[in-house]
Amino acid sequence: GLYALSVKFAQAVNVLVKGFQLAWPPLAYSIIDDDEARRAYAVIVTWFVVVCTFFVAALWLLSRWIVRLLAAPEFIESYEAIGLVSTGAMLYALYPVPTVVLARTGRTEFNFPATAAGTGVNIGLNLVLIPELGIVGAGVSLVASYAVVLALMYVFTQRLFRVPYEWLRLSQALALAAALVAAGELLLPTDGFAGLVARTAVLLLYPLVLYATGFLSDEERRAAANNLTPAAIRES
């Protein structure tokens, strides 16, 4: 019951997941030129991860307050798995990216071994971790299983249709989010209005720190500057 409640509270990320999964295939298939498709896939994945990571970080930092607001006191422990479940949802959202690549190359037979391996990892880790860690173990198993699926799909697809994923920027986005969440969990209060305000402030630092650490490319900086000019704002 606690884990089921964690899944429900992670629906905020699932809204993004469903939207991406519906929009991604038509967009991906509409790009005919292979080189253009490779570049577009890489950039789209980067920005989807950034946006999704912001919401996942929000659920990690604010899960206690969400549960206190929306659930009875006896279900407070469900907050322990919300961050993990939302992380799993983000990884699951990325699964259509390599499946589109396989469909583009006509090699869809690689879907089964990847998903079968992920299922095996999930079952095995559940058996090992749940007796000791409870719903946290179930959350860890979920994240690990989707990570295995994506890793295998990456290996399969890169041999068939190499996409230059922006690993440096992806690592930067994920590492900064993890650092902010860790700081919030270790240093900030876990209840009260002051804790809520402090954790929200830490969350809002995420886009600012990304910008300050040079996350945007030169082209993205120019586009942002152009869109923020007085003339562009008046037109919008």
Short mmCIF file of C-alpha atoms in Angstrom, two decimals:
data_model
loop_
_atom_site.label_atom_id
_atom_site.label_comp_id
_atom_site.label_asym_id
_atom_site.label_seq_id
_atom_site.Cartn_x
_atom_site.Cartn_y
_atom_site.Cartn_z
CA GLY A 1 0.00 0.00 0.00
CA LEU A 2 2.81 2.44 0.81
CA TYR A 3 4.58 1.71 -2.47
CA ALA A 4 1.33 2.08 -4.43
CA LEU A 5 0.90 5.50 -2.84
CA SER A 6 4.46 6.44 -3.82
CA VAL A 7 3.63 5.54 -7.41
CA LYS A 8 0.54 7.75 -7.33
CA PHE A 9 2.49 10.71 -5.98
CA ALA A 10 5.06 10.26 -8.78
CA GLN A 11 2.32 10.89 -11.35
CA ALA A 12 3.59 14.46 -11.74
CA VAL A 13 6.57 13.04 -13.64
CA ASN A 14 4.34 10.58 -15.51
CA VAL A 15 2.49 13.51 -17.06
CA LEU A 16 5.76 14.56 -18.70
CA VAL A 17 6.54 10.94 -19.55
CA LYS A 18 3.25 10.36 -21.36
CA GLY A 19 3.53 13.66 -23.20
CA PHE A 20 7.04 12.87 -24.40
CA GLN A 21 6.16 9.32 -25.39
CA LEU A 22 3.22 10.53 -27.46
CA ALA A 23 5.09 13.37 -29.14
CA TRP A 24 8.43 11.66 -29.70
CA PRO A 25 7.68 9.04 -32.42
CA PRO A 26 5.93 11.41 -34.89
CA LEU A 27 8.68 13.99 -34.42
CA ALA A 28 11.50 11.46 -34.68
CA TYR A 29 10.13 9.80 -37.81
CA SER A 30 9.42 13.15 -39.49
CA ILE A 31 13.16 13.88 -39.76
CA ILE A 32 14.15 12.16 -42.98
CA ASP A 33 17.83 13.05 -43.23
CA ASP A 34 19.89 10.70 -41.06
CA ASP A 35 22.53 13.22 -40.04
CA GLU A 36 19.92 15.79 -39.08
CA ALA A 37 18.04 13.09 -37.15
CA ARG A 38 21.15 12.17 -35.17
CA ARG A 39 21.76 15.76 -34.12
CA ALA A 40 18.11 16.40 -33.30
CA TYR A 41 17.75 13.22 -31.24
CA ALA A 42 20.77 14.14 -29.13
CA VAL A 43 19.59 17.68 -28.36
CA ILE A 44 15.99 16.64 -27.66
CA VAL A 45 17.12 13.96 -25.22
CA THR A 46 19.33 16.45 -23.40
CA TRP A 47 16.58 18.99 -22.88
CA PHE A 48 13.96 16.42 -21.98
CA VAL A 49 16.28 15.06 -19.30
CA VAL A 50 16.89 18.57 -17.94
CA VAL A 51 13.17 19.37 -17.68
CA CYS A 52 12.29 15.95 -16.27
CA THR A 53 15.17 16.09 -13.80
CA PHE A 54 13.83 19.35 -12.38
CA PHE A 55 10.51 17.70 -11.54
CA VAL A 56 12.19 14.57 -10.21
CA ALA A 57 14.36 16.72 -7.95
CA ALA A 58 11.22 18.50 -6.74
CA LEU A 59 9.67 15.18 -5.72
CA TRP A 60 12.87 14.11 -3.95
CA LEU A 61 13.07 17.34 -1.97
CA LEU A 62 9.38 17.93 -1.24
CA SER A 63 8.03 14.39 -0.92
CA ARG A 64 7.43 14.65 2.84
CA TRP A 65 5.25 17.72 2.46
CA ILE A 66 3.34 16.17 -0.46
CA VAL A 67 2.48 13.10 1.61
CA ARG A 68 1.54 15.14 4.68
CA LEU A 69 -0.76 17.29 2.56
CA LEU A 70 -2.47 14.55 0.57
CA ALA A 71 -2.37 11.38 2.69
CA ALA A 72 -3.31 10.24 6.17
CA PRO A 73 -0.54 10.32 8.83
CA GLU A 74 -0.16 6.52 8.84
CA PHE A 75 1.03 6.69 5.21
CA ILE A 76 3.86 9.15 5.81
CA GLU A 77 6.51 6.50 5.09
CA SER A 78 5.42 6.39 1.46
CA TYR A 79 7.60 9.48 0.89
CA GLU A 80 10.69 7.26 1.07
CA ALA A 81 10.13 5.81 -2.40
CA ILE A 82 8.66 8.79 -4.24
CA GLY A 83 12.01 10.08 -5.46
CA LEU A 84 13.10 6.65 -6.63
CA VAL A 85 9.82 5.92 -8.42
CA SER A 86 9.92 9.30 -10.17
CA THR A 87 13.52 8.62 -11.22
CA GLY A 88 12.39 5.30 -12.66
CA ALA A 89 9.59 7.06 -14.53
CA MET A 90 12.13 9.42 -16.10
CA LEU A 91 14.27 6.51 -17.26
CA TYR A 92 11.20 4.74 -18.62
CA ALA A 93 10.33 7.88 -20.59
CA LEU A 94 13.62 7.57 -22.48
CA TYR A 95 12.88 4.03 -23.68
CA PRO A 96 11.05 5.16 -26.87
CA VAL A 97 14.22 6.96 -28.01
CA PRO A 98 16.19 3.78 -28.82
CA THR A 99 13.03 1.95 -29.95
CA VAL A 100 12.54 4.59 -32.63
CA VAL A 101 16.14 4.10 -33.69
CA LEU A 102 15.60 0.34 -33.97
CA ALA A 103 12.42 0.87 -35.97
CA ARG A 104 14.26 3.32 -38.22
CA THR A 105 16.88 0.68 -38.98
CA GLY A 106 14.41 -2.21 -39.15
CA ARG A 107 16.13 -4.14 -36.34
CA THR A 108 13.36 -4.30 -33.76
CA GLU A 109 14.43 -7.78 -32.64
CA PHE A 110 16.76 -6.15 -30.13
CA ASN A 111 13.85 -4.89 -28.03
CA PHE A 112 13.17 -8.26 -26.44
CA PRO A 113 16.62 -9.12 -24.99
CA ALA A 114 16.92 -5.65 -23.44
CA THR A 115 13.49 -5.71 -21.80
CA ALA A 116 13.95 -9.34 -20.73
CA ALA A 117 17.24 -8.46 -19.03
CA GLY A 118 15.61 -5.50 -17.28
CA THR A 119 12.76 -7.68 -16.07
CA GLY A 120 15.21 -10.24 -14.70
CA VAL A 121 17.15 -7.54 -12.86
CA ASN A 122 13.95 -6.15 -11.39
CA ILE A 123 12.74 -9.50 -10.10
CA GLY A 124 16.13 -10.49 -8.72
CA LEU A 125 16.73 -7.20 -6.92
CA ASN A 126 13.21 -7.19 -5.51
CA LEU A 127 13.83 -10.59 -3.95
CA VAL A 128 17.10 -9.40 -2.43
CA LEU A 129 16.29 -5.82 -1.42
CA ILE A 130 12.64 -5.73 -0.38
CA PRO A 131 13.07 -7.94 2.74
CA GLU A 132 15.74 -5.55 4.03
CA LEU A 133 14.72 -2.16 2.65
CA GLY A 134 10.99 -2.42 2.03
CA ILE A 135 9.59 0.09 -0.44
CA VAL A 136 13.01 1.71 -0.83
CA GLY A 137 14.30 -1.63 -2.10
CA ALA A 138 11.43 -1.80 -4.59
CA GLY A 139 12.29 1.70 -5.79
CA VAL A 140 15.97 0.85 -6.20
CA SER A 141 15.01 -2.27 -8.16
CA LEU A 142 12.82 -0.21 -10.47
CA VAL A 143 15.56 2.32 -11.20
CA ALA A 144 18.18 -0.39 -11.74
CA SER A 145 15.99 -2.38 -14.12
CA TYR A 146 15.23 0.62 -16.34
CA ALA A 147 18.91 1.61 -16.28
CA VAL A 148 19.85 -1.86 -17.53
CA VAL A 149 17.26 -1.68 -20.31
CA LEU A 150 18.53 1.71 -21.47
CA ALA A 151 22.17 0.66 -21.28
CA LEU A 152 21.56 -2.41 -23.42
CA MET A 153 19.43 -0.49 -25.89
CA TYR A 154 22.18 2.08 -26.16
CA VAL A 155 24.74 -0.60 -26.99
CA PHE A 156 22.44 -2.19 -29.58
CA THR A 157 21.38 1.04 -31.28
CA GLN A 158 24.77 2.75 -31.42
CA ARG A 159 26.04 -0.09 -33.59
CA LEU A 160 23.19 0.44 -36.03
CA PHE A 161 22.56 4.19 -35.98
CA ARG A 162 25.05 6.22 -33.99
CA VAL A 163 23.53 9.18 -32.16
CA PRO A 164 26.02 11.67 -30.66
CA TYR A 165 24.32 12.03 -27.28
CA GLU A 166 25.57 15.00 -25.31
CA TRP A 167 27.06 13.03 -22.45
CA LEU A 168 28.94 15.96 -20.97
CA ARG A 169 25.82 18.10 -20.70
CA LEU A 170 23.71 15.15 -19.53
CA SER A 171 26.25 14.39 -16.81
CA GLN A 172 26.33 18.04 -15.81
CA ALA A 173 22.54 18.23 -15.48
CA LEU A 174 22.23 15.00 -13.53
CA ALA A 175 25.22 15.66 -11.27
CA LEU A 176 24.02 19.15 -10.34
CA ALA A 177 20.52 17.87 -9.57
CA ALA A 178 21.93 15.04 -7.46
CA ALA A 179 24.17 17.46 -5.58
CA LEU A 180 21.28 19.82 -4.81
CA VAL A 181 19.04 16.97 -3.67
CA ALA A 182 21.81 15.53 -1.49
CA ALA A 183 22.46 18.96 0.04
CA GLY A 184 18.78 19.40 0.74
CA GLU A 185 18.40 15.98 2.32
CA LEU A 186 21.52 16.28 4.47
CA LEU A 187 21.42 19.92 5.50
CA LEU A 188 17.84 21.16 5.47
CA PRO A 189 14.87 20.55 7.81
CA THR A 190 12.51 17.67 7.08
CA ASP A 191 9.36 19.39 8.30
CA GLY A 192 7.81 22.77 8.96
CA PHE A 193 7.29 25.83 6.81
CA ALA A 194 10.95 26.84 7.04
CA GLY A 195 12.00 23.46 5.67
CA LEU A 196 9.53 23.76 2.78
CA VAL A 197 10.77 27.23 1.86
CA ALA A 198 14.43 26.24 2.13
CA ARG A 199 14.01 23.14 -0.02
CA THR A 200 12.00 25.04 -2.62
CA ALA A 201 14.78 27.61 -2.78
CA VAL A 202 17.34 24.85 -3.34
CA LEU A 203 15.17 23.41 -6.11
CA LEU A 204 14.92 26.78 -7.85
CA LEU A 205 18.70 27.02 -7.84
CA TYR A 206 18.85 24.18 -10.38
CA PRO A 207 18.24 26.19 -13.59
CA LEU A 208 20.34 29.07 -12.26
CA VAL A 209 23.29 26.82 -11.49
CA LEU A 210 22.98 25.13 -14.87
CA TYR A 211 23.16 28.51 -16.57
CA ALA A 212 26.01 29.72 -14.36
CA THR A 213 28.10 26.61 -15.05
CA GLY A 214 27.91 27.06 -18.82
CA PHE A 215 25.26 24.47 -19.64
CA LEU A 216 23.83 26.42 -22.58
CA SER A 217 25.61 26.19 -25.91
CA ASP A 218 26.57 29.40 -27.73
CA GLU A 219 23.63 28.94 -30.09
CA GLU A 220 21.22 28.44 -27.18
CA ARG A 221 22.57 31.52 -25.41
CA ARG A 222 22.04 33.63 -28.54
CA ALA A 223 18.52 32.27 -28.96
CA ALA A 224 17.71 32.98 -25.30
CA ALA A 225 19.11 36.51 -25.58
CA ASN A 226 17.08 37.20 -28.73
CA ASN A 227 13.89 35.90 -27.14
CA LEU A 228 14.39 38.10 -24.09
CA THR A 229 14.81 41.37 -25.96
CA PRO A 230 12.07 43.97 -25.38
CA ALA A 231 10.87 43.64 -28.99
CA ALA A 232 10.58 39.84 -28.73
CA ILE A 233 8.74 40.10 -25.41
CA ARG A 234 6.25 42.62 -26.88
CA GLU A 235 5.59 40.36 -29.88
CA SER A 236 4.97 37.35 -27.63
#
